[in-house]
PDB file of C-alpha atoms and ligand atoms in Angstrom:
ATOM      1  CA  UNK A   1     152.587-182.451  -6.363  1.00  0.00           C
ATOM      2  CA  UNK A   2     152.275-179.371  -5.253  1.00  0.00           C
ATOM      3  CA  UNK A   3     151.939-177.534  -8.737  1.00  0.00           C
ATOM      4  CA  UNK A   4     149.435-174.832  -9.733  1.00  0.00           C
ATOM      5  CA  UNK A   5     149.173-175.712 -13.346  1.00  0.00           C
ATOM      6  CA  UNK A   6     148.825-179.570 -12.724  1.00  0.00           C
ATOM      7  CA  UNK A   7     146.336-178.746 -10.661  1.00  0.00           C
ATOM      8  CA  UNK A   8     144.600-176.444 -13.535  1.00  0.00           C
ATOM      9  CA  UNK A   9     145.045-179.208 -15.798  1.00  0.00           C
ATOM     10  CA  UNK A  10     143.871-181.783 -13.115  1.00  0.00           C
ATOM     11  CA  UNK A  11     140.689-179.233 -12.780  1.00  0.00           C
ATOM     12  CA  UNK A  12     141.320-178.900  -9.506  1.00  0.00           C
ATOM     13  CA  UNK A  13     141.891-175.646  -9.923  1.00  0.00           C
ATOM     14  CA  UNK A  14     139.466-173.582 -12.127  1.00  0.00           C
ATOM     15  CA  UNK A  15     140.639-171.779 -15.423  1.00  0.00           C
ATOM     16  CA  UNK A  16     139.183-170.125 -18.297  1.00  0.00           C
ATOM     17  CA  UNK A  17     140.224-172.591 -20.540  1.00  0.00           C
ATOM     18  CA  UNK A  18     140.634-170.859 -24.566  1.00  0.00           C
ATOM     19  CA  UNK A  19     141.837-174.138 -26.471  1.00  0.00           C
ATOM     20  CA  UNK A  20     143.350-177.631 -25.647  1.00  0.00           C
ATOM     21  CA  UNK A  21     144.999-180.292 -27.887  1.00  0.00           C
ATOM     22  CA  UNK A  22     146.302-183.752 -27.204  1.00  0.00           C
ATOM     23  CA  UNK A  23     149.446-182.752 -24.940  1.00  0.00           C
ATOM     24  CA  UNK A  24     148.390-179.106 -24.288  1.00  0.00           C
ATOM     25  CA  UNK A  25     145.978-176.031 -22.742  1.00  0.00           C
ATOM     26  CA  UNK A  26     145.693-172.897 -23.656  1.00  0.00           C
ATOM     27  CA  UNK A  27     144.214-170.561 -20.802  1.00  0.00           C
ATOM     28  CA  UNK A  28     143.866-167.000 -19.639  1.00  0.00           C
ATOM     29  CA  UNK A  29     146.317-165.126 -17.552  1.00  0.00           C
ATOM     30  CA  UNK A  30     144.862-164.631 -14.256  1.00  0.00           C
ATOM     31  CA  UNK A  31     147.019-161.552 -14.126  1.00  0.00           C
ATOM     32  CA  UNK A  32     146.961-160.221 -17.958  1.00  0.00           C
ATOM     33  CA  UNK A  33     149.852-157.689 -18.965  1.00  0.00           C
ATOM     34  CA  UNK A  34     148.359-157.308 -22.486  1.00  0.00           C
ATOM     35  CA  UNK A  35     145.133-157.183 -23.735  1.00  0.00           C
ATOM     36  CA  UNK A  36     145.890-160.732 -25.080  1.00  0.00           C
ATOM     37  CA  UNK A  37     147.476-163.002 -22.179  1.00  0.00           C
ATOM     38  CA  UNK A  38     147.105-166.912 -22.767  1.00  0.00           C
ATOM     39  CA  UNK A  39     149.265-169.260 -21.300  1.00  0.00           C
ATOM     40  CA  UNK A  40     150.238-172.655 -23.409  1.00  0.00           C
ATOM     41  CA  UNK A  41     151.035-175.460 -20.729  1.00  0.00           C
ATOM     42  CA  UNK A  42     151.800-178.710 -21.645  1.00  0.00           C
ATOM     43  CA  UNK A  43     149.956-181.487 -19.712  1.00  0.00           C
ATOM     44  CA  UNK A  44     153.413-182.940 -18.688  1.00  0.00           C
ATOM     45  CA  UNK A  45     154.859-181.820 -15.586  1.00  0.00           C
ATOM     46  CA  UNK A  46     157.865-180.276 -17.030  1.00  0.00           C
ATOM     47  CA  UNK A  47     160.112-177.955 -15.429  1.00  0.00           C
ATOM     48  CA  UNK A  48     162.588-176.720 -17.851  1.00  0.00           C
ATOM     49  CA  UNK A  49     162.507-176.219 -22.102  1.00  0.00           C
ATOM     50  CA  UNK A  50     165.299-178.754 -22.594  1.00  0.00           C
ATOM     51  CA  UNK A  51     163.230-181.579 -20.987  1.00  0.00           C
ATOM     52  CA  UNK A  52     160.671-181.524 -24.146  1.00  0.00           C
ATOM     53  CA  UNK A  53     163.869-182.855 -26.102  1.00  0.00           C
ATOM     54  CA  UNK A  54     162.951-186.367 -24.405  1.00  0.00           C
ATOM     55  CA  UNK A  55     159.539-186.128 -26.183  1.00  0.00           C
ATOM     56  CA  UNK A  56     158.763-187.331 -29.609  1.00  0.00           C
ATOM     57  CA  UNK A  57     159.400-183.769 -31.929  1.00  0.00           C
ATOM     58  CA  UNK A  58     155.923-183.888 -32.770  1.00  0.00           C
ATOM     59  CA  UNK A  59     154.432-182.562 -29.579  1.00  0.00           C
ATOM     60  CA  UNK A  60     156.888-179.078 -30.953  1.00  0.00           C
ATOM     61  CA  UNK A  61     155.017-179.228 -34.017  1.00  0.00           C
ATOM     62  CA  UNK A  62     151.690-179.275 -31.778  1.00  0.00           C
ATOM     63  CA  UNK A  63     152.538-176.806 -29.734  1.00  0.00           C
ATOM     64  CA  UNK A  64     152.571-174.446 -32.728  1.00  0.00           C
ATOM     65  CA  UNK A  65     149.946-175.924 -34.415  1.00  0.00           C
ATOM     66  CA  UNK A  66     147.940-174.457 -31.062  1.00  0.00           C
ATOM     67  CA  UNK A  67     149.963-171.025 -30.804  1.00  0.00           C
ATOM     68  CA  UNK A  68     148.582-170.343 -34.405  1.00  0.00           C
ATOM     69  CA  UNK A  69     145.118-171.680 -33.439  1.00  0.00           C
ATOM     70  CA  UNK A  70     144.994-169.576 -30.357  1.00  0.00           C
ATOM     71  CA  UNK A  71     146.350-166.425 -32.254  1.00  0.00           C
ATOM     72  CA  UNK A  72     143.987-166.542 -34.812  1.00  0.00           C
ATOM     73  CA  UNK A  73     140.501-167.372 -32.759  1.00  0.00           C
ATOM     74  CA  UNK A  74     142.126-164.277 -30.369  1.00  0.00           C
ATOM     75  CA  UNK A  75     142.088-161.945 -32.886  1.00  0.00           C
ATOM     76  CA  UNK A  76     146.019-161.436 -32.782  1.00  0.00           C
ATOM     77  CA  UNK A  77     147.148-163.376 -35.797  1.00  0.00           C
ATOM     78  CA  UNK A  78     147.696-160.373 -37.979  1.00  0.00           C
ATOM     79  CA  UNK A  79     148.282-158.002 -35.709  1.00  0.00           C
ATOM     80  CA  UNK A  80     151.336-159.710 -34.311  1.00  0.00           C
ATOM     81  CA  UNK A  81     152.018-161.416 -30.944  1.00  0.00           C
ATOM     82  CA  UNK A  82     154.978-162.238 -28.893  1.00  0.00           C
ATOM     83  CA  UNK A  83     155.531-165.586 -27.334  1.00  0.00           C
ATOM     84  CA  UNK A  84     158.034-166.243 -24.215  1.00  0.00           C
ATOM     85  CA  UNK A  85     159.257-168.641 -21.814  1.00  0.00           C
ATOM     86  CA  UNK A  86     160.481-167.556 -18.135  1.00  0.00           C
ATOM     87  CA  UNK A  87     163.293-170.222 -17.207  1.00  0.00           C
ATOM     88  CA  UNK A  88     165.005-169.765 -13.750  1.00  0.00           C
ATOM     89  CA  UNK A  89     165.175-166.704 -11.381  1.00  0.00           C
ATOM     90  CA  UNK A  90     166.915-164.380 -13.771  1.00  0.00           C
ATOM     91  CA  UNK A  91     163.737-164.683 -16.020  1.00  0.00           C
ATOM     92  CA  UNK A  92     161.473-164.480 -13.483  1.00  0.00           C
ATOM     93  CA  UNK A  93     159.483-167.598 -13.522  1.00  0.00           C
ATOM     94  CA  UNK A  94     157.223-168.203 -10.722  1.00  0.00           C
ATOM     95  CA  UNK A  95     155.712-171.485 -11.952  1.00  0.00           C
ATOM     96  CA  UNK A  96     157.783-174.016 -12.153  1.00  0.00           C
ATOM     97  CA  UNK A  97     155.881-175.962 -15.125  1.00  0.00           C
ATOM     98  CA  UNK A  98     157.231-175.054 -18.026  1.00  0.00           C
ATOM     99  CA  UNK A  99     154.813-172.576 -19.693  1.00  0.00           C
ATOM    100  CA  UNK A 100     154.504-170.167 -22.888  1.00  0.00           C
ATOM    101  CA  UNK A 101     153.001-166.489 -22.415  1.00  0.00           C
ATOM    102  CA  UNK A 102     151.160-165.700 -25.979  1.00  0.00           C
ATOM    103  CA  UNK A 103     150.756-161.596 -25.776  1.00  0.00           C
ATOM    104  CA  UNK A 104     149.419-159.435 -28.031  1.00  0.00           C
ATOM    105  CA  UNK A 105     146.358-157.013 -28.759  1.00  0.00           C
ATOM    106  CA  UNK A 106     149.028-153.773 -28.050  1.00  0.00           C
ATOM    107  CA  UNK A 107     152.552-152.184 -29.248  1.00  0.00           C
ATOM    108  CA  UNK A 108     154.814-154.491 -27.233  1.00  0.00           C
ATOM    109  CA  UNK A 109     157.479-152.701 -25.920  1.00  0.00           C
ATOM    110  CA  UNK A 110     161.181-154.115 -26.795  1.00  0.00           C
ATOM    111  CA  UNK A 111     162.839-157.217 -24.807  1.00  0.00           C
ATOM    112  CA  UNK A 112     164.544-156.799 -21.915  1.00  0.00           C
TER     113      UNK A 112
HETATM  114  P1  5GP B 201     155.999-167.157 -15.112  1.00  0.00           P
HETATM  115  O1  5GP B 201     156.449-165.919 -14.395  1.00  0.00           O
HETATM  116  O2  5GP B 201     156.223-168.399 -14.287  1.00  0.00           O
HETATM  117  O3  5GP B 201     156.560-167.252 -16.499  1.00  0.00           O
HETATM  118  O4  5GP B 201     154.450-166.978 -15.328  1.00  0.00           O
HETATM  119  C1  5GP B 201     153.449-167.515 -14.500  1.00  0.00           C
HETATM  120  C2  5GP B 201     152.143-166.902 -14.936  1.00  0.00           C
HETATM  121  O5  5GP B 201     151.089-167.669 -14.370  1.00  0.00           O
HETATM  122  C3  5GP B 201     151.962-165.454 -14.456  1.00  0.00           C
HETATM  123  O6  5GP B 201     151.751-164.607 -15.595  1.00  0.00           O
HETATM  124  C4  5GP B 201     150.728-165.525 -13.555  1.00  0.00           C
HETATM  125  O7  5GP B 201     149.879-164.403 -13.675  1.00  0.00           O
HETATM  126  C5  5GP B 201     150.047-166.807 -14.013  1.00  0.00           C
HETATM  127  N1  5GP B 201     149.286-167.500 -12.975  1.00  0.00           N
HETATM  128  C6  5GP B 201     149.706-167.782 -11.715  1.00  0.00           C
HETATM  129  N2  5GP B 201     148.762-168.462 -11.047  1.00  0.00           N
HETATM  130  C7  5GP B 201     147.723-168.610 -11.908  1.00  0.00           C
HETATM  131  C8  5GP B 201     146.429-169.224 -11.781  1.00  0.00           C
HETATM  132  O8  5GP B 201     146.053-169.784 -10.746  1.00  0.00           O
HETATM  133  N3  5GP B 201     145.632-169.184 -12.875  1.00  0.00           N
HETATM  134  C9  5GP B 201     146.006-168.576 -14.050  1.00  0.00           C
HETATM  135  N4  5GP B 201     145.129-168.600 -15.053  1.00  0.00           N
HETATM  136  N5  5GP B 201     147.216-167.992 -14.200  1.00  0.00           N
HETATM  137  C10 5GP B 201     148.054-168.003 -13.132  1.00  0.00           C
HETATM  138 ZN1   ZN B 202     152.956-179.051 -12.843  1.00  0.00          ZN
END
C-alpha cells in the first residue's frame, strides 16, 4: 500500500520516533507548526476516526495513556496542548491514515 505512515511504521521510511506503545507511534512533524509537533499514528491502517469503533475500547484508553506520556516527556503537560484530527478535504488531511497532531510549546491561536 501505497501509504506514508505504514511505511514509517514499516521503517521503510525513516522518522524521529518520540514514543511507541502496543498499537501506536508517536513521531515528529516533518513540517512542525508549533514548537511541539508530534504525530500519534496507530499501527493499523485506518482511514477514518469511526473505524477505531471496530477495535476493542481499550486501544482509546491507550491512545491517551500515550498523548499524556508524550505531553509530559515534551515538556507541554502543564503548559497546555491541543490535539486534532484532519478527516476529509474540508479538514485538510493529506494522509490518509488516520493520525492525531499533539501541538503545543506556544499561545495557540483559536479553531477555525
Ligand atoms: P494531515 O494534514 O493529514 O492531518 O497531516 C499530515 C501531517 O503529516 C502533516 O503535518 C505533515 O507535515 C506530516 N508528514 C507528511 N509526510 C511526513 C513524513 O514523511 N514524515 C513525517 N514525520 N511527517 C510527515
Ligand atoms: Zn497507512
Amino acid at each position: 500500500m501505497n501509504c506514508i505512515f505504514c511505511k514509517i511504521i514499516n521503517g521503510d521510511i525513516p522518522s524521529k520516533i518520540v514514543a511507541e506503545s502496543s498499537n501506536y507511534i508517536a513521531i515528529k512533524d516533518i513540517n512542525p507548526v508549533s514548537p511541539v509537533h508530534i504525530l500519534i499514528i496507530p499501527k493499523e491502517h485506518i482511514e477514518k476516526p469511526g473505524e477505531l469503533a471496530k477495535f476493542d475500547g481499550k486501544i482509546l484508553q491507550e491512545l491517551f495513556e500515550l498523548v499524556e506520556e508524550v505531553a509530559r516527556s515534551e515538556n507541554i503537560f502543564d503548559s497546555g496542548y491541543r490535539l486534532i484530527v484532519n478527516s476529509g478535504k474540508d479538514a485538510g488531511q493529506e494522509v490518509a491514515h488516520l493520525h492525531w497532531h499533539l501541538l503545543g510549546g506556544r499561545k495557540l491561536g483559536k479553531l477555525g
